[in-house]
């Protein structure tokens, strides 16, 4: 790094006087932030990278001479060996994969739906509705988990409501059965179809176990995630919707389109960038479930709410397997990066709107937005 | 007809979003037996302040509350100052390496927080800050998103505003402090709200930066309550009272600045 900056420095003329002072001021202004980010973001990543390939047990400094380098051993134990560590990791990945699969599309759809509903100019009480939908997003996840444990307890409010329509609700936070398995059981498919599904697997658990679906406990967390995040994403969608000029919609309306056609052909294509933001943020957030598990179930019942983030914490802080904990964090990091890049790639591909429809992409008339930002 | 349907749908959804909080508050005034037998009702069979007196008089709850308040105030004040300082430098002050610094901050933004749980503990421990207020506060003092917001805002202020001050020979800090910063009130308010909410609701950082009971924050304390500390049986009213009390400060903040939150978030997307 240092060697590359030297020639650059020579190229530019030395600054003096006010400009020189300004450069000093600039560095002084950003210095505190750089120090903090460096110390508590960059350095930790480097340290964890070392710990994940070491046999550090949590005593003394991870850099002391009696801590050994073990190469990929921690990663192997997690992903290949097939022992308890691998099974736990596989289970955690299974749980979180279902969580992501169900949470991300649902929260995106609901927040978009709410935004479109609430954004109508003729609607009265828009402020009230926005507040109502956004409020869960500002409250602490700990408080919401406490509430959720109450609402979803065996004799809680949710089961009471279900009983009104004749459904005997499950014992949500204590029921480890996967909902896919329960559904399959209801139509008579009970045992793992012997052979492929039962005998082969991935990350230490069988395909049959992967296909179990989220447990009832995890399902309650899934509902909670939708409840707490849809408000934030709704605001992002509202912001984007307000940037769409009314004229485009009016023009479409003149062409005799139905409301649904206008939404699908005009509004939705213009929301693509926001859609991408929401999906990415949702994906990143959903792979990091920690607070809820720590507060609520600590991974139980039967490890069905274990998530990689919580497992990483548990392996390190409770079981003293720091190398494994750090390795889990890095696998999770890699996964999030890969998925985000993949998502960007996929959405880019479909983002090329056919030339015929390009007219809807003309830059929005800025009057509306300017009015707002100037107030 | 269509409009009636819209209202019906919206009201139903709003009920789903609001009702749980009403249950939360109502249940905190119930007795244990009442909470379990009638979880849906919003009116306690007999009003009871038992949960609250238990929390405030017979538990460490006040200590947790005080710790959360200390940390939140320090983090918010520090963040607002440091982020606007850095945001201003990145937007306006001409110094070599500015682009690199900004790119670095954006890159750091991409690191998922949970990945840093263990590493943060390692560094805090190594620096001898484990189990201190410093360890709980300092790492939270700067956030890339806040810098980003401030930078964007400062870029939207016309340069001519600062020129007069510069010609008068004001230092860069002076120009920043007495000319530009007062104009940045809307962005500062956004930052205050975000920092306040973020640090008040923070859990994982406090888990890895402190363990002594004297440094317990509300989130950690209530999380412990939820898992059954302090109580035999379910004791839902106590837990829900704790959840309700910890929600009050952010709720107050939210309702005071509600207009602003709705507007700035709309603005944030536009940059």
Coordinates of C-alpha atoms in Angstrom, one line a residue:
Chain A
X1 CA 0.0 0.0 0.0
X2 CA 2.6 2.5 1.1
X3 CA 4.7 1.9 -1.9
X4 CA 1.9 2.7 -4.3
X5 CA 1.0 6.0 -2.8
X6 CA 4.5 7.5 -3.1
X7 CA 4.5 8.1 -6.9
X8 CA 1.0 9.5 -6.8
X9 CA 2.1 12.0 -4.2
X10 CA 5.0 13.2 -6.4
X11 CA 2.7 13.8 -9.4
X12 CA 0.5 16.4 -7.6
X13 CA 1.9 19.8 -6.7
X14 CA 2.4 20.4 -3.0
X15 CA -0.4 22.3 -1.5
X16 CA 0.2 25.1 0.8
X17 CA -1.7 27.6 2.8
X18 CA -5.4 27.2 3.1
X19 CA -5.5 24.1 0.9
X20 CA -2.9 22.3 3.0
X21 CA -4.7 23.2 6.2
X22 CA -7.9 21.9 4.7
X23 CA -6.3 18.6 3.9
X24 CA -5.2 18.3 7.5
X25 CA -8.7 19.2 8.7
X26 CA -10.2 16.6 6.4
X27 CA -8.1 13.8 7.9
X28 CA -8.8 15.0 11.4
X29 CA -12.5 15.0 10.7
X30 CA -12.5 11.4 9.5
X31 CA -9.9 10.1 11.9
X32 CA -12.2 9.2 14.9
X33 CA -14.5 7.3 12.6
X34 CA -11.7 5.6 10.8
X35 CA -10.1 4.5 14.1
X36 CA -13.3 3.2 15.5
X37 CA -14.3 1.4 12.3
X38 CA -10.7 0.0 12.0
X39 CA -10.5 -1.2 15.6
X40 CA -14.0 -2.6 15.9
X41 CA -14.8 -3.8 12.3
X42 CA -11.6 -4.4 10.3
X43 CA -9.3 -5.6 13.0
X44 CA -12.0 -8.0 14.4
X45 CA -12.4 -9.6 11.0
X46 CA -8.7 -10.2 10.7
X47 CA -8.5 -11.6 14.2
X48 CA -11.4 -13.9 13.6
X49 CA -9.9 -15.1 10.4
X50 CA -6.9 -16.2 12.4
X51 CA -8.9 -17.7 15.2
X52 CA -11.0 -19.7 12.7
X53 CA -7.8 -21.6 11.6
X54 CA -6.3 -21.9 15.1
X55 CA -6.9 -24.1 18.2
X56 CA -7.4 -21.2 20.6
X57 CA -9.5 -22.2 23.6
X58 CA -10.5 -18.8 24.8
X59 CA -7.7 -18.4 27.4
X60 CA -5.2 -15.7 27.1
X61 CA -4.4 -14.0 23.9
X62 CA -5.2 -15.8 20.6
X63 CA -1.8 -14.6 19.4
X64 CA 0.2 -16.1 22.2
X65 CA 2.8 -18.8 21.2
X66 CA 0.9 -21.8 22.6
X67 CA -2.0 -21.2 20.2
X68 CA -1.4 -23.5 17.2
X69 CA -2.4 -23.2 13.5
X70 CA -4.7 -26.0 12.5
X71 CA -5.4 -25.1 8.9
X72 CA -8.9 -25.9 7.7
X73 CA -9.5 -28.3 10.6
X74 CA -12.3 -26.2 12.1
X75 CA -14.0 -25.8 8.8
X76 CA -13.7 -29.6 8.2
X77 CA -15.2 -30.4 11.6
X78 CA -18.1 -28.2 10.7
X79 CA -18.9 -29.2 7.2
X80 CA -17.3 -32.6 6.3
X81 CA -16.6 -34.8 9.3
X82 CA -20.2 -35.7 10.0
X83 CA -20.0 -35.7 13.7
X84 CA -22.2 -33.8 16.1
X85 CA -20.6 -30.4 15.1
X86 CA -21.5 -31.1 11.5
X87 CA -25.0 -32.2 12.4
X88 CA -25.6 -29.1 14.4
X89 CA -24.3 -26.9 11.7
X90 CA -26.4 -28.7 9.1
X91 CA -29.5 -28.4 11.3
X92 CA -28.8 -24.7 11.8
X93 CA -28.4 -24.2 8.1
X94 CA -31.6 -26.1 7.4
X95 CA -33.5 -24.1 9.9
X96 CA -32.2 -20.8 8.6
X97 CA -32.7 -21.8 5.0
X98 CA -36.4 -22.4 5.6
X99 CA -36.6 -19.1 7.5
X100 CA -35.1 -17.2 4.6
X101 CA -37.2 -19.1 2.0
X102 CA -40.4 -18.1 3.8
X103 CA -39.5 -14.7 5.3
X104 CA -37.9 -12.9 2.4
X105 CA -40.7 -13.3 -0.2
X106 CA -43.4 -12.8 2.4
X107 CA -42.0 -9.7 3.8
X108 CA -41.4 -8.2 0.4
X109 CA -44.8 -9.0 -0.9
X110 CA -46.6 -7.7 2.2
X111 CA -44.6 -4.5 2.4
X112 CA -45.2 -3.8 -1.2
X113 CA -48.9 -4.5 -0.8
X114 CA -49.1 -2.2 2.2
X115 CA -47.1 0.5 0.4
X116 CA -49.4 0.4 -2.6
X117 CA -52.5 0.5 -0.5
X118 CA -51.3 3.3 1.8
X119 CA -49.9 5.4 -1.0
X120 CA -53.2 6.1 -2.6
X121 CA -53.9 9.8 -2.5
X122 CA -57.6 9.5 -1.9
X123 CA -57.1 7.3 1.1
X124 CA -58.0 8.9 4.4
X125 CA -55.9 8.2 7.5
X126 CA -52.8 7.4 5.6
X127 CA -50.7 8.6 8.5
X128 CA -52.5 6.3 10.9
X129 CA -52.0 3.3 8.7
X130 CA -48.4 4.0 8.1
X131 CA -47.8 4.5 11.8
X132 CA -49.6 1.2 12.6
X133 CA -47.6 -0.8 10.1
X134 CA -44.3 0.8 10.9
X135 CA -44.5 0.8 14.7
X136 CA -43.4 -2.9 15.2
X137 CA -40.2 -2.0 13.3
X138 CA -39.0 0.5 15.9
X139 CA -39.6 -1.6 18.9
X140 CA -36.8 -3.8 20.3
X141 CA -36.6 -7.4 19.1
X142 CA -36.3 -8.5 22.7
X143 CA -39.6 -6.9 23.7
X144 CA -41.3 -8.4 20.6
X145 CA -39.9 -11.9 21.5
X146 CA -41.3 -11.6 25.0
X147 CA -44.7 -10.6 23.5
X148 CA -44.5 -13.4 21.0
X149 CA -43.7 -16.1 23.6
X150 CA -46.9 -15.0 25.3
X151 CA -49.1 -14.8 22.2
X152 CA -47.9 -18.1 20.9
X153 CA -47.9 -20.0 24.2
X154 CA -50.0 -23.2 24.3
X155 CA -53.0 -21.4 25.8
X156 CA -52.1 -18.1 24.3
X157 CA -54.0 -15.6 22.2
X158 CA -53.1 -17.2 18.8
X159 CA -54.4 -20.6 19.8
X160 CA -57.4 -19.0 21.3
X161 CA -58.2 -17.3 17.9
X162 CA -57.5 -20.6 16.1
X163 CA -59.9 -22.4 18.4
X164 CA -62.7 -20.0 17.3
X165 CA -62.4 -21.4 13.8
X166 CA -62.1 -25.0 15.1
X167 CA -58.4 -25.5 14.9
X168 CA -56.5 -26.9 17.8
X169 CA -53.3 -24.9 17.6
X170 CA -49.9 -26.5 18.3
X171 CA -47.8 -25.9 21.3
X172 CA -45.8 -23.4 19.1
X173 CA -42.6 -22.8 20.9
X174 CA -42.3 -26.4 22.2
X175 CA -43.3 -28.3 19.0
X176 CA -40.2 -29.5 17.2
X177 CA -42.1 -31.1 14.3
X178 CA -41.4 -29.7 10.9
X179 CA -44.5 -28.3 9.3
X180 CA -43.8 -29.9 5.9
X181 CA -43.6 -33.3 7.7
X182 CA -46.8 -32.6 9.6
X183 CA -48.5 -31.7 6.3
X184 CA -47.2 -34.8 4.6
X185 CA -48.3 -36.8 7.6
X186 CA -51.8 -35.5 7.2
X187 CA -51.9 -36.9 3.7
X188 CA -50.5 -40.2 4.8
X189 CA -46.8 -39.8 4.0
X190 CA -45.2 -40.6 7.2
X191 CA -41.9 -42.4 7.2
X192 CA -39.0 -41.1 5.2
X193 CA -39.4 -42.7 1.8
X194 CA -36.6 -45.2 2.3
X195 CA -33.5 -44.9 0.2
X196 CA -32.4 -41.7 -1.3
X197 CA -34.0 -39.2 1.1
X198 CA -33.2 -41.1 4.3
X199 CA -29.8 -42.3 3.6
X200 CA -28.1 -39.5 1.7
X201 CA -27.8 -36.0 2.9
X202 CA -25.9 -32.8 3.2
X203 CA -23.9 -31.3 6.1
X204 CA -24.5 -34.2 8.4
X205 CA -28.3 -34.5 8.2
X206 CA -30.4 -36.4 5.7
X207 CA -32.4 -34.9 2.8
X208 CA -35.5 -36.1 4.6
X209 CA -34.5 -33.9 7.5
X210 CA -33.7 -31.0 5.2
X211 CA -37.2 -31.4 3.8
X212 CA -38.9 -31.3 7.3
X213 CA -39.6 -27.6 6.9
X214 CA -39.4 -25.1 9.7
X215 CA -40.7 -26.4 13.1
X216 CA -43.7 -24.8 14.6
X217 CA -41.3 -22.9 16.9
X218 CA -39.4 -21.6 13.9
X219 CA -42.7 -20.7 12.1
X220 CA -43.6 -18.5 15.0
X221 CA -40.3 -16.7 14.5
X222 CA -41.0 -16.5 10.8
X223 CA -44.3 -14.7 11.4
X224 CA -42.6 -12.4 13.9
X225 CA -40.0 -11.5 11.3
X226 CA -42.7 -10.5 8.8
X227 CA -44.5 -8.6 11.5
X228 CA -41.4 -6.6 12.5
X229 CA -39.8 -5.9 9.1
X230 CA -42.6 -5.2 6.7
X231 CA -43.0 -1.7 8.1
X232 CA -39.5 -0.6 7.3
X233 CA -39.6 -2.0 3.8
X234 CA -43.0 -0.5 3.3
X235 CA -41.4 2.9 3.8
X236 CA -38.8 2.2 1.2
X237 CA -41.5 1.2 -1.3
X238 CA -43.6 4.3 -0.5
X239 CA -40.5 6.4 -1.2
X240 CA -40.1 4.8 -4.5
X241 CA -43.8 5.0 -5.4
X242 CA -43.8 8.7 -4.7
X243 CA -41.0 9.1 -7.3
X244 CA -43.2 7.6 -10.0
X245 CA -44.9 10.4 -11.8
X246 CA -48.6 10.5 -11.7
X247 CA -48.6 11.4 -15.4
X248 CA -47.3 8.0 -16.4
X249 CA -50.1 6.3 -14.5
X250 CA -52.6 8.7 -16.0
X251 CA -51.4 8.0 -19.5
X252 CA -51.8 4.3 -18.8
X253 CA -55.2 4.9 -17.5
X254 CA -56.2 6.8 -20.6
X255 CA -55.1 3.7 -22.6
X256 CA -57.8 1.8 -20.8
X257 CA -55.7 -0.4 -18.6
X258 CA -57.1 -2.0 -15.5
X259 CA -55.6 -1.3 -12.0
X260 CA -53.8 -4.6 -12.0
X261 CA -52.3 -4.0 -15.5
X262 CA -51.1 -0.6 -14.4
X263 CA -49.5 -2.1 -11.3
X264 CA -47.9 -5.0 -13.3
X265 CA -46.8 -3.1 -16.4
X266 CA -46.1 0.4 -15.1
X267 CA -45.5 0.4 -11.4
X268 CA -43.7 -2.8 -10.8
X269 CA -41.0 -2.3 -13.5
X270 CA -40.3 1.2 -12.0
X271 CA -39.9 -0.3 -8.6
X272 CA -37.2 -2.8 -9.7
X273 CA -34.3 -0.9 -8.0
X274 CA -36.2 -0.7 -4.7
X275 CA -37.3 -4.3 -5.1
X276 CA -33.7 -5.3 -5.3
X277 CA -32.8 -3.2 -2.3
X278 CA -35.5 -4.8 -0.2
X279 CA -34.7 -8.3 -1.3
X280 CA -31.0 -7.8 -0.6
X281 CA -31.6 -6.3 2.8
X282 CA -34.1 -8.9 3.6
X283 CA -31.8 -11.7 2.6
X284 CA -28.9 -10.3 4.6
X285 CA -31.1 -9.8 7.6
X286 CA -32.7 -13.1 7.5
X287 CA -29.4 -15.0 7.5
X288 CA -28.5 -13.3 10.7
X289 CA -31.2 -14.3 13.1
X290 CA -29.7 -14.1 16.5
X291 CA -31.5 -11.8 19.0
X292 CA -34.8 -13.7 18.7
X293 CA -33.1 -17.1 19.3
X294 CA -31.0 -15.8 22.1
X295 CA -34.0 -14.3 23.8
X296 CA -36.6 -16.8 23.0
X297 CA -35.7 -20.4 22.6
X298 CA -31.9 -20.7 22.7
X299 CA -32.1 -23.1 19.7
X300 CA -34.8 -25.4 21.2
X301 CA -37.0 -27.4 20.9
X302 CA -34.8 -30.2 19.7
X303 CA -32.4 -27.7 18.0
X304 CA -35.2 -26.7 15.5
X305 CA -34.6 -23.0 16.1
X306 CA -30.8 -23.2 16.0
X307 CA -29.4 -20.7 13.5
X308 CA -25.8 -20.4 12.3
X309 CA -25.5 -17.0 14.0
X310 CA -26.6 -18.4 17.3
X311 CA -24.6 -21.6 16.9
X312 CA -21.5 -19.5 16.3
X313 CA -22.2 -17.6 19.5
X314 CA -22.9 -20.8 21.4
X315 CA -19.9 -22.7 20.1
X316 CA -17.6 -19.9 21.2
X317 CA -19.0 -18.5 24.4
X318 CA -20.8 -21.5 25.9
X319 CA -18.6 -24.4 24.7
X320 CA -15.2 -22.7 24.3
X321 CA -14.8 -23.8 20.7
X322 CA -13.7 -20.5 19.5
X323 CA -12.2 -21.7 16.2
X324 CA -15.4 -23.4 15.2
X325 CA -17.5 -20.4 16.2
X326 CA -15.3 -18.1 14.1
X327 CA -15.4 -20.6 11.2
X328 CA -19.2 -20.6 11.3
X329 CA -19.2 -16.8 11.2
X330 CA -17.0 -16.9 8.1
X331 CA -19.1 -19.5 6.3
X332 CA -22.1 -17.4 7.0
X333 CA -20.4 -14.3 5.7
X334 CA -19.4 -16.1 2.5
X335 CA -22.9 -17.4 2.1
X336 CA -24.4 -13.9 2.5
X337 CA -21.9 -12.4 0.0
X338 CA -22.5 -15.2 -2.6
X339 CA -26.3 -14.9 -2.3
X340 CA -26.3 -11.1 -2.6
X341 CA -24.1 -11.3 -5.7
X342 CA -26.2 -14.0 -7.1
X343 CA -29.4 -12.1 -6.5
X344 CA -27.9 -9.0 -8.1
X345 CA -27.0 -11.0 -11.1
X346 CA -30.4 -12.6 -11.4
X347 CA -32.3 -9.4 -11.1
X348 CA -29.9 -7.6 -13.5
X349 CA -30.7 -10.2 -16.1
X350 CA -34.4 -9.8 -15.8
X351 CA -34.0 -6.1 -15.5
X352 CA -33.5 -5.5 -19.2
X353 CA -37.0 -4.3 -20.0
X354 CA -38.0 -5.0 -23.6
X355 CA -37.5 -2.0 -25.8
X356 CA -41.2 -1.9 -26.4
X357 CA -41.9 -1.2 -22.8
X358 CA -39.1 1.3 -22.3
X359 CA -41.5 4.2 -22.4
X360 CA -42.4 3.6 -18.8
X361 CA -38.8 4.2 -17.8
X362 CA -38.6 7.8 -18.8
X363 CA -37.2 9.8 -15.9
X364 CA -40.0 10.7 -13.4
X365 CA -41.1 14.3 -13.5
X366 CA -39.3 15.8 -10.5
X367 CA -42.0 18.2 -9.3
X368 CA -43.4 16.0 -6.6
X369 CA -40.1 15.1 -5.0
X370 CA -38.7 18.6 -5.1
X371 CA -41.6 19.9 -3.3
X372 CA -41.0 17.5 -0.5
X373 CA -37.3 17.9 -0.1
X374 CA -37.6 21.6 0.0
X375 CA -40.0 21.6 2.9
Chain B
X1 CA -67.4 -0.2 -3.1
X2 CA -63.8 -0.7 -4.0
X3 CA -62.9 1.9 -1.5
X4 CA -64.8 0.3 1.3
X5 CA -63.0 -2.9 0.5
X6 CA -59.7 -1.1 0.7
X7 CA -60.5 0.3 4.1
X8 CA -61.7 -3.0 5.4
X9 CA -58.5 -4.7 4.3
X10 CA -56.3 -2.0 5.7
X11 CA -58.2 -1.9 9.0
X12 CA -57.9 -5.6 9.4
X13 CA -54.2 -5.5 8.7
X14 CA -53.8 -2.6 11.1
X15 CA -55.6 -4.5 13.8
X16 CA -53.1 -7.4 13.3
X17 CA -50.2 -4.9 13.7
X18 CA -51.6 -3.0 16.7
X19 CA -53.6 -5.6 18.7
X20 CA -50.5 -7.5 20.0
X21 CA -49.2 -4.3 21.6
X22 CA -52.6 -3.6 23.2
X23 CA -52.5 -7.2 24.6
X24 CA -49.0 -6.5 25.8
X25 CA -50.0 -3.5 27.8
X26 CA -53.3 -4.9 29.0
X27 CA -51.6 -8.1 30.2
X28 CA -49.0 -6.3 32.2
X29 CA -51.9 -5.1 34.5
X30 CA -53.4 -8.6 34.9
X31 CA -52.7 -11.2 37.5
X32 CA -50.8 -14.3 36.5
X33 CA -54.0 -16.4 36.5
X34 CA -55.9 -13.9 34.5
X35 CA -53.2 -13.6 31.9
X36 CA -53.1 -17.3 31.3
X37 CA -56.9 -17.9 31.3
X38 CA -57.9 -15.0 29.1
X39 CA -55.0 -14.0 26.9
X40 CA -57.1 -12.1 24.3
X41 CA -59.0 -9.7 26.5
X42 CA -57.9 -6.1 26.7
X43 CA -59.5 -5.5 30.1
X44 CA -58.0 -7.1 33.1
X45 CA -60.4 -9.0 35.3
X46 CA -59.0 -7.1 38.2
X47 CA -56.4 -4.4 37.7
X48 CA -53.1 -5.1 39.3
X49 CA -49.9 -3.1 39.6
X50 CA -48.1 -6.1 40.9
X51 CA -45.9 -6.7 37.8
X52 CA -44.7 -3.1 37.9
X53 CA -44.0 -3.0 41.6
X54 CA -42.1 -6.3 41.3
X55 CA -40.0 -4.9 38.4
X56 CA -39.2 -1.5 39.9
X57 CA -39.0 -2.4 43.6
X58 CA -37.9 -6.0 43.8
X59 CA -35.6 -6.5 40.8
X60 CA -32.5 -5.0 39.1
X61 CA -34.8 -3.5 36.5
X62 CA -34.0 0.1 37.4
X63 CA -30.2 -0.6 37.0
X64 CA -30.8 -2.1 33.6
X65 CA -32.9 1.0 32.6
X66 CA -30.2 3.3 33.9
X67 CA -27.5 1.5 31.9
X68 CA -29.5 1.5 28.8
X69 CA -30.1 5.2 29.2
X70 CA -26.4 6.0 29.8
X71 CA -25.3 3.9 26.8
X72 CA -28.0 5.3 24.5
X73 CA -27.3 8.9 25.4
X74 CA -23.6 8.6 25.0
X75 CA -23.8 6.6 21.8
X76 CA -26.4 9.0 20.3
X77 CA -24.4 12.1 21.1
X78 CA -21.1 10.6 19.9
X79 CA -22.6 9.2 16.8
X80 CA -24.3 12.4 15.7
X81 CA -21.1 14.3 16.2
X82 CA -18.6 11.9 14.7
X83 CA -20.8 11.0 11.8
X84 CA -21.5 14.5 10.8
X85 CA -17.9 15.5 11.2
X86 CA -16.8 12.6 8.9
X87 CA -19.8 13.2 6.6
X88 CA -18.8 16.8 6.2
X89 CA -15.2 16.0 5.4
X90 CA -16.2 13.4 2.8
X91 CA -18.7 15.7 1.2
X92 CA -16.9 19.0 1.2
X93 CA -13.3 19.1 2.5
X94 CA -10.9 18.5 -0.2
X95 CA -8.2 16.2 0.9
X96 CA -6.1 13.5 -0.7
X97 CA -7.4 10.0 -0.2
X98 CA -11.0 11.1 0.3
X99 CA -12.3 8.7 -2.3
X100 CA -10.4 5.8 -0.8
X101 CA -11.8 6.6 2.7
X102 CA -15.3 6.7 1.4
X103 CA -15.0 3.5 -0.6
X104 CA -13.6 1.8 2.6
X105 CA -16.5 3.0 4.7
X106 CA -19.0 1.7 2.1
X107 CA -17.2 -1.6 2.0
X108 CA -17.3 -1.9 5.8
X109 CA -21.0 -1.3 5.6
X110 CA -21.3 -4.6 3.8
X111 CA -20.0 -6.8 6.6
X112 CA -22.9 -8.4 8.3
X113 CA -23.1 -7.5 12.0
X114 CA -23.6 -11.0 13.3
X115 CA -20.4 -12.2 11.7
X116 CA -18.6 -9.7 14.0
X117 CA -20.0 -11.0 17.3
X118 CA -17.0 -13.2 18.2
X119 CA -14.3 -11.0 16.6
X120 CA -15.6 -7.9 18.4
X121 CA -15.4 -9.7 21.7
X122 CA -11.8 -10.7 20.9
X123 CA -10.8 -7.1 20.2
X124 CA -12.6 -5.6 23.1
X125 CA -11.1 -8.2 25.4
X126 CA -7.7 -7.6 23.9
X127 CA -7.9 -3.9 24.5
X128 CA -8.9 -4.4 28.1
X129 CA -12.3 -2.9 27.6
X130 CA -14.3 -5.9 28.4
X131 CA -16.9 -5.3 31.1
X132 CA -16.6 -1.5 31.0
X133 CA -18.9 1.2 29.7
X134 CA -16.1 2.1 27.3
X135 CA -16.4 -1.3 25.7
X136 CA -20.1 -1.0 25.4
X137 CA -20.1 2.5 24.0
X138 CA -17.0 3.2 21.9
X139 CA -17.5 0.4 19.3
X140 CA -21.0 1.7 18.6
X141 CA -19.9 5.3 18.1
X142 CA -19.6 5.2 14.4
X143 CA -21.8 3.6 11.8
X144 CA -21.3 3.7 8.1
X145 CA -24.9 4.3 7.4
X146 CA -25.0 7.5 9.5
X147 CA -21.9 8.8 7.7
X148 CA -23.6 8.1 4.4
X149 CA -26.7 10.0 5.4
X150 CA -24.7 13.0 6.6
X151 CA -22.5 13.1 3.5
X152 CA -25.5 13.0 1.2
X153 CA -27.1 15.9 3.1
X154 CA -24.1 18.1 3.1
X155 CA -23.7 17.6 -0.6
X156 CA -27.2 19.0 -1.0
X157 CA -26.3 22.3 0.6
X158 CA -25.1 24.9 -1.9
X159 CA -21.4 25.7 -1.6
X160 CA -22.0 29.4 -1.7
X161 CA -23.2 29.1 1.9
X162 CA -19.7 28.4 3.2
X163 CA -17.9 30.7 0.9
X164 CA -18.6 33.8 2.9
X165 CA -17.3 32.2 6.0
X166 CA -14.2 31.0 4.2
X167 CA -13.4 34.4 2.8
X168 CA -13.7 35.8 6.3
X169 CA -10.9 33.4 7.2
X170 CA -12.9 30.9 9.3
X171 CA -11.2 27.6 9.9
X172 CA -12.7 24.4 8.4
X173 CA -14.0 23.3 11.8
X174 CA -15.5 26.8 12.4
X175 CA -17.2 26.8 9.1
X176 CA -18.6 23.3 9.7
X177 CA -19.7 24.0 13.3
X178 CA -21.3 27.4 13.0
X179 CA -22.4 27.6 9.4
X180 CA -23.1 24.2 8.0
X181 CA -24.1 22.1 11.0
X182 CA -27.0 24.4 12.0
X183 CA -28.4 24.0 8.5
X184 CA -28.3 20.2 8.8
X185 CA -31.0 19.9 11.4
X186 CA -33.3 17.6 9.4
X187 CA -30.4 15.2 8.8
X188 CA -29.3 15.4 12.4
X189 CA -32.7 14.6 13.7
X190 CA -32.8 11.5 11.5
X191 CA -29.5 10.5 12.9
X192 CA -30.6 11.1 16.5
X193 CA -33.7 8.9 15.9
X194 CA -31.7 6.1 14.2
X195 CA -28.9 6.1 16.8
X196 CA -31.3 6.3 19.7
X197 CA -33.4 3.5 18.4
X198 CA -30.5 1.4 17.4
X199 CA -28.5 1.6 20.6
X200 CA -31.6 1.3 22.9
X201 CA -32.6 -1.8 21.1
X202 CA -29.1 -3.2 20.7
X203 CA -28.6 -6.7 22.2
X204 CA -25.8 -8.7 20.7
X205 CA -23.1 -6.1 21.2
X206 CA -23.8 -5.9 24.9
X207 CA -23.8 -9.6 25.2
X208 CA -20.2 -9.8 23.9
X209 CA -18.9 -6.6 25.5
X210 CA -19.9 -7.0 29.2
X211 CA -21.1 -9.6 31.6
X212 CA -21.3 -8.1 35.1
X213 CA -24.8 -7.5 36.5
X214 CA -24.0 -3.8 37.2
X215 CA -23.5 -3.3 33.4
X216 CA -26.7 -5.2 32.4
X217 CA -28.8 -3.3 29.9
X218 CA -32.5 -3.5 29.4
X219 CA -32.3 -5.8 26.4
X220 CA -30.0 -8.2 28.1
X221 CA -31.9 -8.1 31.3
X222 CA -35.3 -8.6 29.7
X223 CA -33.9 -11.4 27.5
X224 CA -32.8 -13.1 30.7
X225 CA -36.3 -12.5 32.2
X226 CA -37.8 -14.1 29.1
X227 CA -35.9 -17.2 29.6
X228 CA -37.2 -17.6 33.1
X229 CA -34.8 -15.8 35.5
X230 CA -36.5 -14.0 38.4
X231 CA -39.6 -16.1 38.3
X232 CA -41.2 -19.4 38.9
X233 CA -43.8 -20.4 36.3
X234 CA -44.7 -18.2 33.4
X235 CA -45.2 -14.9 35.1
X236 CA -46.3 -13.3 31.9
X237 CA -47.5 -10.0 33.4
X238 CA -44.0 -9.3 34.8
X239 CA -42.3 -10.1 31.5
X240 CA -44.8 -8.1 29.5
X241 CA -44.5 -5.2 31.8
X242 CA -40.8 -5.2 31.3
X243 CA -41.3 -5.3 27.5
X244 CA -43.8 -2.5 27.7
X245 CA -41.5 -0.3 29.8
X246 CA -38.6 -0.8 27.5
X247 CA -40.7 0.1 24.5
X248 CA -41.8 3.4 26.0
X249 CA -38.7 5.5 25.2
X250 CA -38.6 4.5 21.5
X251 CA -42.3 4.8 21.3
X252 CA -42.2 8.4 22.7
X253 CA -39.3 9.2 20.3
X254 CA -41.3 7.7 17.5
X255 CA -44.5 9.6 18.1
X256 CA -42.7 13.0 18.6
X257 CA -40.7 12.6 15.4
X258 CA -43.2 10.5 13.5
X259 CA -43.7 13.0 10.6
X260 CA -40.0 13.3 10.3
X261 CA -39.4 9.6 10.3
X262 CA -41.9 9.1 7.5
X263 CA -40.5 11.9 5.5
X264 CA -36.8 11.4 5.9
X265 CA -37.0 7.8 5.2
X266 CA -38.8 8.8 2.0
X267 CA -36.0 11.2 1.4
X268 CA -33.2 8.8 2.2
X269 CA -34.0 6.6 -0.8
X270 CA -33.5 9.5 -3.1
X271 CA -30.2 10.3 -1.7

